Amino acid sequence: MGGSEFRFINSLMKFQNLSPRVVKGIGDDAAVLALDARRYQLFTTDMCVEGVHFIKDAPARAVGWKAMAVNVSDIAAMGGLPTVAVVSIGIPKGLALSYVKNLYAGTHACAKAFNVSIVGGDTVRADKLVINVALLGEVEKKYLVTRDGVKAGDRIFVTGPLGKSLCSGRHLDFTPCVKQARFLVEHFKPSAMMDISDGLAGDLRHILAASGVGAVLDEEKIPRAAGATLTQALSDGEDFELLFTLSSGKARKLLEYSRRRNSLRFVEVGKVTAAPGKFLMKDVQGRLRPVAQKGFTHF
Ligand code: ADP
Ligand code: MG
């Protein structure tokens, strides 16, 4: 999320009417609400719009999968598990019923894969195909991870390859990182976590700013998807990998663990520094330069 979109969302904060149930409102991957003594309720929504999140000819089933998967990804980014969803679809005139059925089959397949019950929604006429999912989840209080809480000295990690998600089609059929997130909160609880939807550079800039810290990324270590340049890995967006920070002690243990049993991928890409606003890249020769990439923005 970049400049003006970020300012717009910030301006929405004043419209929040927060009841005592709201533990955390606008600003994280999902809202955090009181549930019971042991758990929080999580609540998120994400919309997929034809021409923005998928092209007109995209396979229906994959579009439907993505609409649910992006929401599951936001629940995972809080450390939680998804539970219940409502699904709304805006259908343009003339769209084949078979397309809509396949779309829904994709949404349902993703819901099933992550134990989500679809319990309602809405169907309306629209100029372009739009699909919106609102999703509830749950997280044990002790496992909740938010975007703030990054500390100087923490190590920065991602869960997988970045860049070229849109042109490779990966953005449509990705698997949300629920397994990775749950493994982390249970064994190596991150100091902060989010899912990468707008590109590593933009999203990391965000969590650094929220905690008043800086960072140095290691150019060599940033995992790139096949054929992706460094710039693409930093700013394409729609990767839906997790970005998280860990104390240096936990980071060392996580890397040791991963070396022994590499079933899940965790890649250290840099280090948090105490210098607010300083976001640097270390190249292969060890030279430092400011990270210019800003990340994807809708407007
Ligand atoms: P993500 O990519 O993780 O879904 P977004 O960039 O879409 O996050 O949104 C960032 C934050 O702003 C989230 O907490 C989201 O709930 C909030 N937000 C975005 N749009 C609106 C809106 N129209 N009204 C209220 N909150 C919003
Ligand atoms: Mg998110």
Tab-separated table of C-alpha atoms and ligand atoms in Angstrom:
chain	number	residue	atom	x	y	z
A	1	MET	CA	0.000	0.000	0.000
A	2	GLY	CA	1.597	3.262	-1.086
A	3	GLY	CA	1.308	7.014	-0.513
A	4	SER	CA	-2.205	8.240	-1.210
A	5	GLU	CA	-3.923	4.911	-0.500
A	6	PHE	CA	-2.180	4.823	2.862
A	7	ARG	CA	-3.213	8.414	3.635
A	8	PHE	CA	-6.785	7.603	2.652
A	9	ILE	CA	-6.922	4.599	4.996
A	10	ASN	CA	-5.373	6.690	7.782
A	11	SER	CA	-8.097	9.269	7.273
A	12	LEU	CA	-10.685	6.520	7.816
A	13	MET	CA	-9.456	5.967	11.369
A	14	LYS	CA	-11.623	8.834	12.605
A	15	PHE	CA	-14.767	7.057	11.417
A	16	GLN	CA	-14.113	4.091	13.672
A	17	ASN	CA	-16.625	3.828	16.502
A	18	LEU	CA	-14.835	1.498	18.778
A	19	SER	CA	-16.811	-0.538	21.294
A	20	PRO	CA	-14.985	-2.199	24.183
A	21	ARG	CA	-15.094	-5.411	22.117
A	22	VAL	CA	-12.578	-3.964	19.656
A	23	VAL	CA	-9.022	-4.848	20.668
A	24	LYS	CA	-7.544	-3.564	17.369
A	25	GLY	CA	-9.420	-1.792	14.570
A	26	ILE	CA	-8.197	-0.438	11.205
A	27	GLY	CA	-4.534	-0.858	10.368
A	28	ASP	CA	-3.548	-4.518	10.608
A	29	ASP	CA	-4.186	-7.544	8.397
A	30	ALA	CA	-7.397	-8.213	10.330
A	31	ALA	CA	-9.365	-6.564	13.111
A	32	VAL	CA	-8.986	-8.140	16.567
A	33	LEU	CA	-12.121	-8.529	18.700
A	34	ALA	CA	-12.800	-9.926	22.166
A	35	LEU	CA	-14.029	-13.540	22.070
A	36	ASP	CA	-13.453	-15.365	25.358
A	37	ALA	CA	-10.851	-15.665	28.096
A	38	ARG	CA	-8.467	-17.659	25.919
A	39	ARG	CA	-9.041	-16.429	22.356
A	40	TYR	CA	-9.579	-13.397	20.130
A	41	GLN	CA	-11.929	-13.220	17.187
A	42	LEU	CA	-10.330	-12.005	13.914
A	43	PHE	CA	-12.302	-10.281	11.153
A	44	THR	CA	-11.122	-9.326	7.674
A	45	THR	CA	-12.403	-8.594	4.177
A	46	ASP	CA	-10.792	-8.304	0.742
A	47	MET	CA	-12.353	-7.678	-2.617
A	48	CYS	CA	-11.272	-9.014	-6.025
A	49	VAL	CA	-12.230	-6.868	-9.009
A	50	GLU	CA	-12.025	-7.791	-12.695
A	51	GLY	CA	-9.311	-5.755	-14.413
A	52	VAL	CA	-7.561	-5.036	-11.078
A	53	HIS	CA	-7.014	-8.375	-9.322
A	54	PHE	CA	-7.625	-10.665	-12.274
A	55	ILE	CA	-8.092	-10.260	-16.031
A	56	LYS	CA	-11.318	-10.925	-17.871
A	57	ASP	CA	-10.098	-14.246	-19.305
A	58	ALA	CA	-8.727	-15.609	-16.032
A	59	PRO	CA	-9.889	-19.141	-15.202
A	60	ALA	CA	-13.045	-18.893	-13.094
A	61	ARG	CA	-12.052	-21.500	-10.539
A	62	ALA	CA	-8.717	-19.808	-9.843
A	63	VAL	CA	-10.360	-16.393	-9.438
A	64	GLY	CA	-12.792	-17.908	-6.942
A	65	TRP	CA	-9.937	-19.600	-5.078
A	66	LYS	CA	-8.010	-16.320	-4.892
A	67	ALA	CA	-10.991	-14.406	-3.472
A	68	MET	CA	-11.017	-16.727	-0.439
A	69	ALA	CA	-7.247	-17.276	-0.266
A	70	VAL	CA	-6.366	-13.570	0.111
A	71	ASN	CA	-8.623	-13.418	3.158
A	72	VAL	CA	-7.267	-16.646	4.660
A	73	SER	CA	-3.808	-15.114	4.185
A	74	ASP	CA	-4.785	-12.072	6.290
A	75	ILE	CA	-6.041	-14.302	9.129
A	76	ALA	CA	-2.804	-16.328	8.960
A	77	ALA	CA	-0.801	-13.102	9.163
A	78	MET	CA	-2.328	-12.481	12.619
A	79	GLY	CA	-1.298	-15.998	13.749
A	80	GLY	CA	-4.871	-17.307	13.571
A	81	LEU	CA	-7.049	-19.905	11.888
A	82	PRO	CA	-9.994	-18.960	9.630
A	83	THR	CA	-13.490	-20.130	10.594
A	84	VAL	CA	-16.557	-18.635	8.878
A	85	ALA	CA	-17.094	-16.543	5.725
A	86	VAL	CA	-19.737	-14.702	3.720
A	87	VAL	CA	-19.198	-14.375	-0.038
A	88	SER	CA	-20.665	-11.631	-2.240
A	89	ILE	CA	-20.565	-11.584	-6.033
A	90	GLY	CA	-21.311	-8.802	-8.514
A	91	ILE	CA	-22.068	-10.325	-11.921
A	92	PRO	CA	-21.981	-8.420	-15.214
A	93	LYS	CA	-24.788	-8.904	-17.732
A	94	GLY	CA	-24.098	-11.713	-20.179
A	95	LEU	CA	-21.577	-13.623	-18.056
A	96	ALA	CA	-22.190	-17.351	-18.472
A	97	LEU	CA	-23.769	-19.066	-15.491
A	98	SER	CA	-21.164	-21.827	-15.853
A	99	TYR	CA	-18.420	-19.229	-15.211
A	100	VAL	CA	-20.093	-18.122	-11.993
A	101	LYS	CA	-20.577	-21.734	-10.912
A	102	ASN	CA	-16.884	-22.489	-11.492
A	103	LEU	CA	-15.923	-19.316	-9.666
A	104	TYR	CA	-17.940	-20.422	-6.693
A	105	ALA	CA	-16.458	-23.919	-6.869
A	106	GLY	CA	-12.998	-22.344	-6.537
A	107	THR	CA	-14.047	-20.266	-3.534
A	108	HIS	CA	-15.585	-23.345	-1.959
A	109	ALA	CA	-12.487	-25.464	-2.625
A	110	CYS	CA	-10.286	-22.936	-0.808
A	111	ALA	CA	-12.805	-22.692	2.044
A	112	LYS	CA	-12.794	-26.472	2.371
A	113	ALA	CA	-9.008	-26.676	2.296
A	114	PHE	CA	-8.790	-24.298	5.271
A	115	ASN	CA	-11.850	-25.471	7.245
A	116	VAL	CA	-13.890	-22.362	6.477
A	117	SER	CA	-17.708	-22.585	6.478
A	118	ILE	CA	-19.418	-20.319	3.954
A	119	VAL	CA	-22.586	-19.184	5.725
A	120	GLY	CA	-24.032	-16.483	3.478
A	121	GLY	CA	-23.351	-13.630	1.095
A	122	ASP	CA	-25.022	-11.533	-1.564
A	123	THR	CA	-25.483	-11.729	-5.335
A	124	VAL	CA	-26.005	-8.564	-7.366
A	125	ARG	CA	-25.762	-7.205	-10.903
A	126	ALA	CA	-22.556	-5.182	-11.546
A	127	ASP	CA	-20.698	-3.580	-14.456
A	128	LYS	CA	-17.665	-5.780	-13.864
A	129	LEU	CA	-17.180	-9.064	-12.096
A	130	VAL	CA	-16.487	-8.447	-8.404
A	131	ILE	CA	-16.115	-10.979	-5.637
A	132	ASN	CA	-15.831	-10.035	-2.000
A	133	VAL	CA	-15.230	-12.314	0.954
A	134	ALA	CA	-15.569	-11.328	4.607
A	135	LEU	CA	-13.905	-13.833	6.885
A	136	LEU	CA	-13.849	-14.534	10.603
A	137	GLY	CA	-11.029	-16.326	12.328
A	138	GLU	CA	-9.772	-17.126	15.786
A	139	VAL	CA	-6.438	-16.902	17.511
A	140	GLU	CA	-5.305	-17.886	20.995
A	141	LYS	CA	-4.446	-14.632	22.810
A	142	LYS	CA	-0.890	-15.811	23.390
A	143	TYR	CA	-0.407	-16.448	19.670
A	144	LEU	CA	-1.681	-13.095	18.320
A	145	VAL	CA	0.936	-11.301	16.196
A	146	THR	CA	0.341	-7.743	14.942
A	147	ARG	CA	2.277	-5.496	12.536
A	148	ASP	CA	3.824	-3.354	15.266
A	149	GLY	CA	6.310	-4.734	17.772
A	150	VAL	CA	9.393	-4.808	15.522
A	151	LYS	CA	12.558	-4.178	17.583
A	152	ALA	CA	16.038	-2.989	16.629
A	153	GLY	CA	18.260	-6.062	16.245
A	154	ASP	CA	15.382	-8.285	15.060
A	155	ARG	CA	15.949	-10.374	11.935
A	156	ILE	CA	13.622	-10.040	8.945
A	157	PHE	CA	12.218	-13.164	7.286
A	158	VAL	CA	9.963	-14.136	4.397
A	159	THR	CA	8.380	-17.512	3.667
A	160	GLY	CA	9.053	-17.834	-0.055
A	161	PRO	CA	9.943	-16.462	-3.494
A	162	LEU	CA	8.889	-12.938	-4.427
A	163	GLY	CA	8.092	-11.116	-7.668
A	164	LYS	CA	6.316	-11.804	-10.966
A	165	SER	CA	3.262	-13.090	-9.154
A	166	LEU	CA	0.819	-11.408	-11.533
A	167	CYS	CA	2.484	-12.319	-14.823
A	168	SER	CA	3.226	-15.905	-13.722
A	169	GLY	CA	-0.341	-16.500	-12.539
A	170	ARG	CA	0.916	-17.414	-9.064
A	171	HIS	CA	-1.325	-14.701	-7.571
A	172	LEU	CA	-4.388	-16.748	-8.547
A	173	ASP	CA	-3.614	-20.177	-7.182
A	174	PHE	CA	-1.306	-19.508	-4.258
A	175	THR	CA	-1.586	-21.413	-0.986
A	176	PRO	CA	-2.055	-19.053	1.977
A	177	CYS	CA	0.688	-19.552	4.593
A	178	VAL	CA	-1.496	-20.862	7.412
A	179	LYS	CA	0.845	-23.778	8.162
A	180	GLN	CA	3.888	-21.520	8.360
A	181	ALA	CA	2.101	-18.944	10.537
A	182	ARG	CA	0.812	-21.540	12.989
A	183	PHE	CA	4.205	-23.233	13.194
A	184	LEU	CA	5.784	-19.861	13.936
A	185	VAL	CA	3.362	-18.719	16.644
A	186	GLU	CA	3.559	-22.089	18.351
A	187	HIS	CA	7.361	-22.403	18.300
A	188	PHE	CA	9.105	-19.129	17.358
A	189	LYS	CA	6.575	-16.368	17.959
A	190	PRO	CA	7.431	-13.399	15.689
A	191	SER	CA	7.660	-9.853	17.067
A	192	ALA	CA	5.627	-8.669	14.051
A	193	MET	CA	4.045	-10.283	11.005
A	194	MET	CA	2.031	-9.403	7.889
A	195	ASP	CA	1.336	-10.966	4.523
A	196	ILE	CA	3.062	-9.414	1.509
A	197	SER	CA	0.299	-8.101	-0.714
A	198	ASP	CA	1.864	-4.859	-1.976
A	199	GLY	CA	5.523	-5.931	-2.342
A	200	LEU	CA	8.279	-6.519	0.212
A	201	ALA	CA	9.675	-2.964	-0.039
A	202	GLY	CA	6.379	-1.186	0.568
A	203	ASP	CA	5.034	-3.591	3.179
A	204	LEU	CA	8.283	-3.709	5.163
A	205	ARG	CA	8.562	0.094	5.051
A	206	HIS	CA	5.184	0.071	6.700
A	207	ILE	CA	5.933	-2.179	9.647
A	208	LEU	CA	9.261	-0.402	10.195
A	209	ALA	CA	7.492	2.970	10.347
A	210	ALA	CA	4.871	1.595	12.748
A	211	SER	CA	7.627	0.652	15.191
A	212	GLY	CA	9.943	3.653	14.572
A	213	VAL	CA	12.876	1.539	13.354
A	214	GLY	CA	14.922	1.064	10.155
A	215	ALA	CA	16.354	-1.931	8.313
A	216	VAL	CA	19.149	-3.257	6.144
A	217	LEU	CA	18.109	-5.857	3.572
A	218	ASP	CA	20.619	-8.275	2.110
A	219	GLU	CA	20.310	-8.226	-1.696
A	220	GLU	CA	21.801	-11.707	-2.076
A	221	LYS	CA	19.347	-13.322	0.308
A	222	ILE	CA	16.060	-12.026	-1.092
A	223	PRO	CA	14.365	-15.080	-2.639
A	224	ARG	CA	13.237	-14.305	-6.160
A	225	ALA	CA	10.608	-16.195	-8.103
A	226	ALA	CA	11.797	-17.692	-11.405
A	227	GLY	CA	12.880	-14.916	-13.772
A	228	ALA	CA	12.141	-12.084	-11.315
A	229	THR	CA	14.543	-9.137	-11.034
A	230	LEU	CA	15.406	-7.635	-7.648
A	231	THR	CA	13.059	-4.723	-8.347
A	232	GLN	CA	10.230	-7.107	-9.191
A	233	ALA	CA	10.893	-9.108	-6.022
A	234	LEU	CA	10.729	-5.897	-3.997
A	235	SER	CA	7.749	-4.197	-5.559
A	236	ASP	CA	5.490	-6.382	-7.720
A	237	GLY	CA	3.157	-7.362	-4.893
A	238	GLU	CA	0.464	-10.063	-4.662
A	239	ASP	CA	3.058	-12.543	-3.370
A	240	PHE	CA	1.052	-13.497	-0.264
A	241	GLU	CA	4.140	-14.826	1.459
A	242	LEU	CA	4.533	-13.909	5.134
A	243	LEU	CA	6.898	-11.154	6.200
A	244	PHE	CA	7.907	-11.431	9.847
A	245	THR	CA	10.524	-10.348	12.347
A	246	LEU	CA	12.194	-12.427	15.046
A	247	SER	CA	14.588	-11.663	17.865
A	248	SER	CA	18.136	-12.689	16.885
A	249	GLY	CA	18.082	-15.630	19.323
A	250	LYS	CA	14.865	-17.047	17.898
A	251	ALA	CA	16.111	-16.355	14.356
A	252	ARG	CA	19.194	-18.486	14.953
A	253	LYS	CA	17.088	-21.315	16.351
A	254	LEU	CA	14.574	-21.135	13.507
A	255	LEU	CA	17.380	-21.362	10.935
A	256	GLU	CA	18.926	-24.311	12.793
A	257	TYR	CA	15.553	-26.014	12.893
A	258	SER	CA	14.972	-25.351	9.179
A	259	ARG	CA	18.368	-26.822	8.279
A	260	ARG	CA	17.516	-30.041	10.080
A	261	ARG	CA	13.936	-30.410	8.807
A	262	ASN	CA	13.239	-28.276	5.790
A	263	SER	CA	9.546	-28.953	5.331
A	264	LEU	CA	8.603	-25.260	5.589
A	265	ARG	CA	10.645	-22.475	4.051
A	266	PHE	CA	11.861	-19.513	6.119
A	267	VAL	CA	14.402	-17.145	4.562
A	268	GLU	CA	16.259	-14.465	6.503
A	269	VAL	CA	16.495	-11.353	4.296
A	270	GLY	CA	17.837	-8.653	6.586
A	271	LYS	CA	18.099	-6.989	9.949
A	272	VAL	CA	16.185	-4.284	11.820
A	273	THR	CA	18.206	-1.230	12.899
A	274	ALA	CA	17.555	1.497	15.451
A	275	ALA	CA	17.610	4.234	12.757
A	276	PRO	CA	14.014	5.329	12.022
A	277	GLY	CA	13.310	6.006	8.346
A	278	LYS	CA	16.602	4.425	7.189
A	279	PHE	CA	15.713	1.557	4.885
A	280	LEU	CA	18.860	0.275	3.169
A	281	MET	CA	19.960	-2.482	0.802
A	282	LYS	CA	23.342	-4.189	1.127
A	283	ASP	CA	24.629	-5.346	-2.275
A	284	VAL	CA	26.908	-8.313	-2.968
A	285	GLN	CA	30.009	-6.138	-2.442
A	286	GLY	CA	28.713	-5.045	0.955
A	287	ARG	CA	27.859	-1.498	-0.177
A	288	LEU	CA	24.757	0.143	1.286
A	289	ARG	CA	22.195	2.161	-0.675
A	290	PRO	CA	18.684	3.391	0.173
A	291	VAL	CA	15.807	1.160	-0.979
A	292	ALA	CA	13.953	3.186	-3.606
A	293	GLN	CA	11.102	0.800	-4.360
A	294	LYS	CA	7.833	1.887	-2.847
A	295	GLY	CA	5.516	-1.058	-3.456
A	296	PHE	CA	2.181	-1.327	-5.205
A	297	THR	CA	-0.555	1.219	-4.617
A	298	HIS	CA	-4.139	1.252	-5.873
A	299	PHE	CA	-4.229	5.050	-6.324
B	1	ADP	P1	-4.352	-6.029	3.349
B	1	ADP	O1	-3.644	-5.853	2.030
B	1	ADP	O2	-3.550	-6.734	4.381
B	1	ADP	O3	-5.730	-6.606	3.191
B	1	ADP	P2	-5.051	-3.320	3.095
B	1	ADP	O4	-3.868	-2.643	2.504
B	1	ADP	O5	-6.178	-3.715	2.197
B	1	ADP	O6	-4.550	-4.575	3.919
B	1	ADP	O7	-5.663	-2.431	4.257
B	1	ADP	C1	-4.877	-1.925	5.309
B	1	ADP	C2	-5.766	-1.645	6.505
B	1	ADP	O8	-6.762	-0.671	6.201
B	1	ADP	C3	-6.527	-2.868	6.993
B	1	ADP	O9	-6.555	-2.853	8.398
B	1	ADP	C4	-7.921	-2.673	6.420
B	1	ADP	O10	-8.899	-3.277	7.220
B	1	ADP	C5	-8.078	-1.161	6.433
B	1	ADP	N1	-8.965	-0.654	5.383
B	1	ADP	C6	-8.757	-0.692	4.041
B	1	ADP	N2	-9.798	-0.135	3.368
B	1	ADP	C7	-10.703	0.259	4.310
B	1	ADP	C8	-11.995	0.876	4.261
B	1	ADP	N3	-12.555	1.210	3.099
B	1	ADP	N4	-12.622	1.113	5.446
B	1	ADP	C9	-12.036	0.778	6.617
B	1	ADP	N5	-10.837	0.189	6.730
B	1	ADP	C10	-10.168	-0.073	5.597
B	2	MG	MG	-2.635	-8.423	4.608
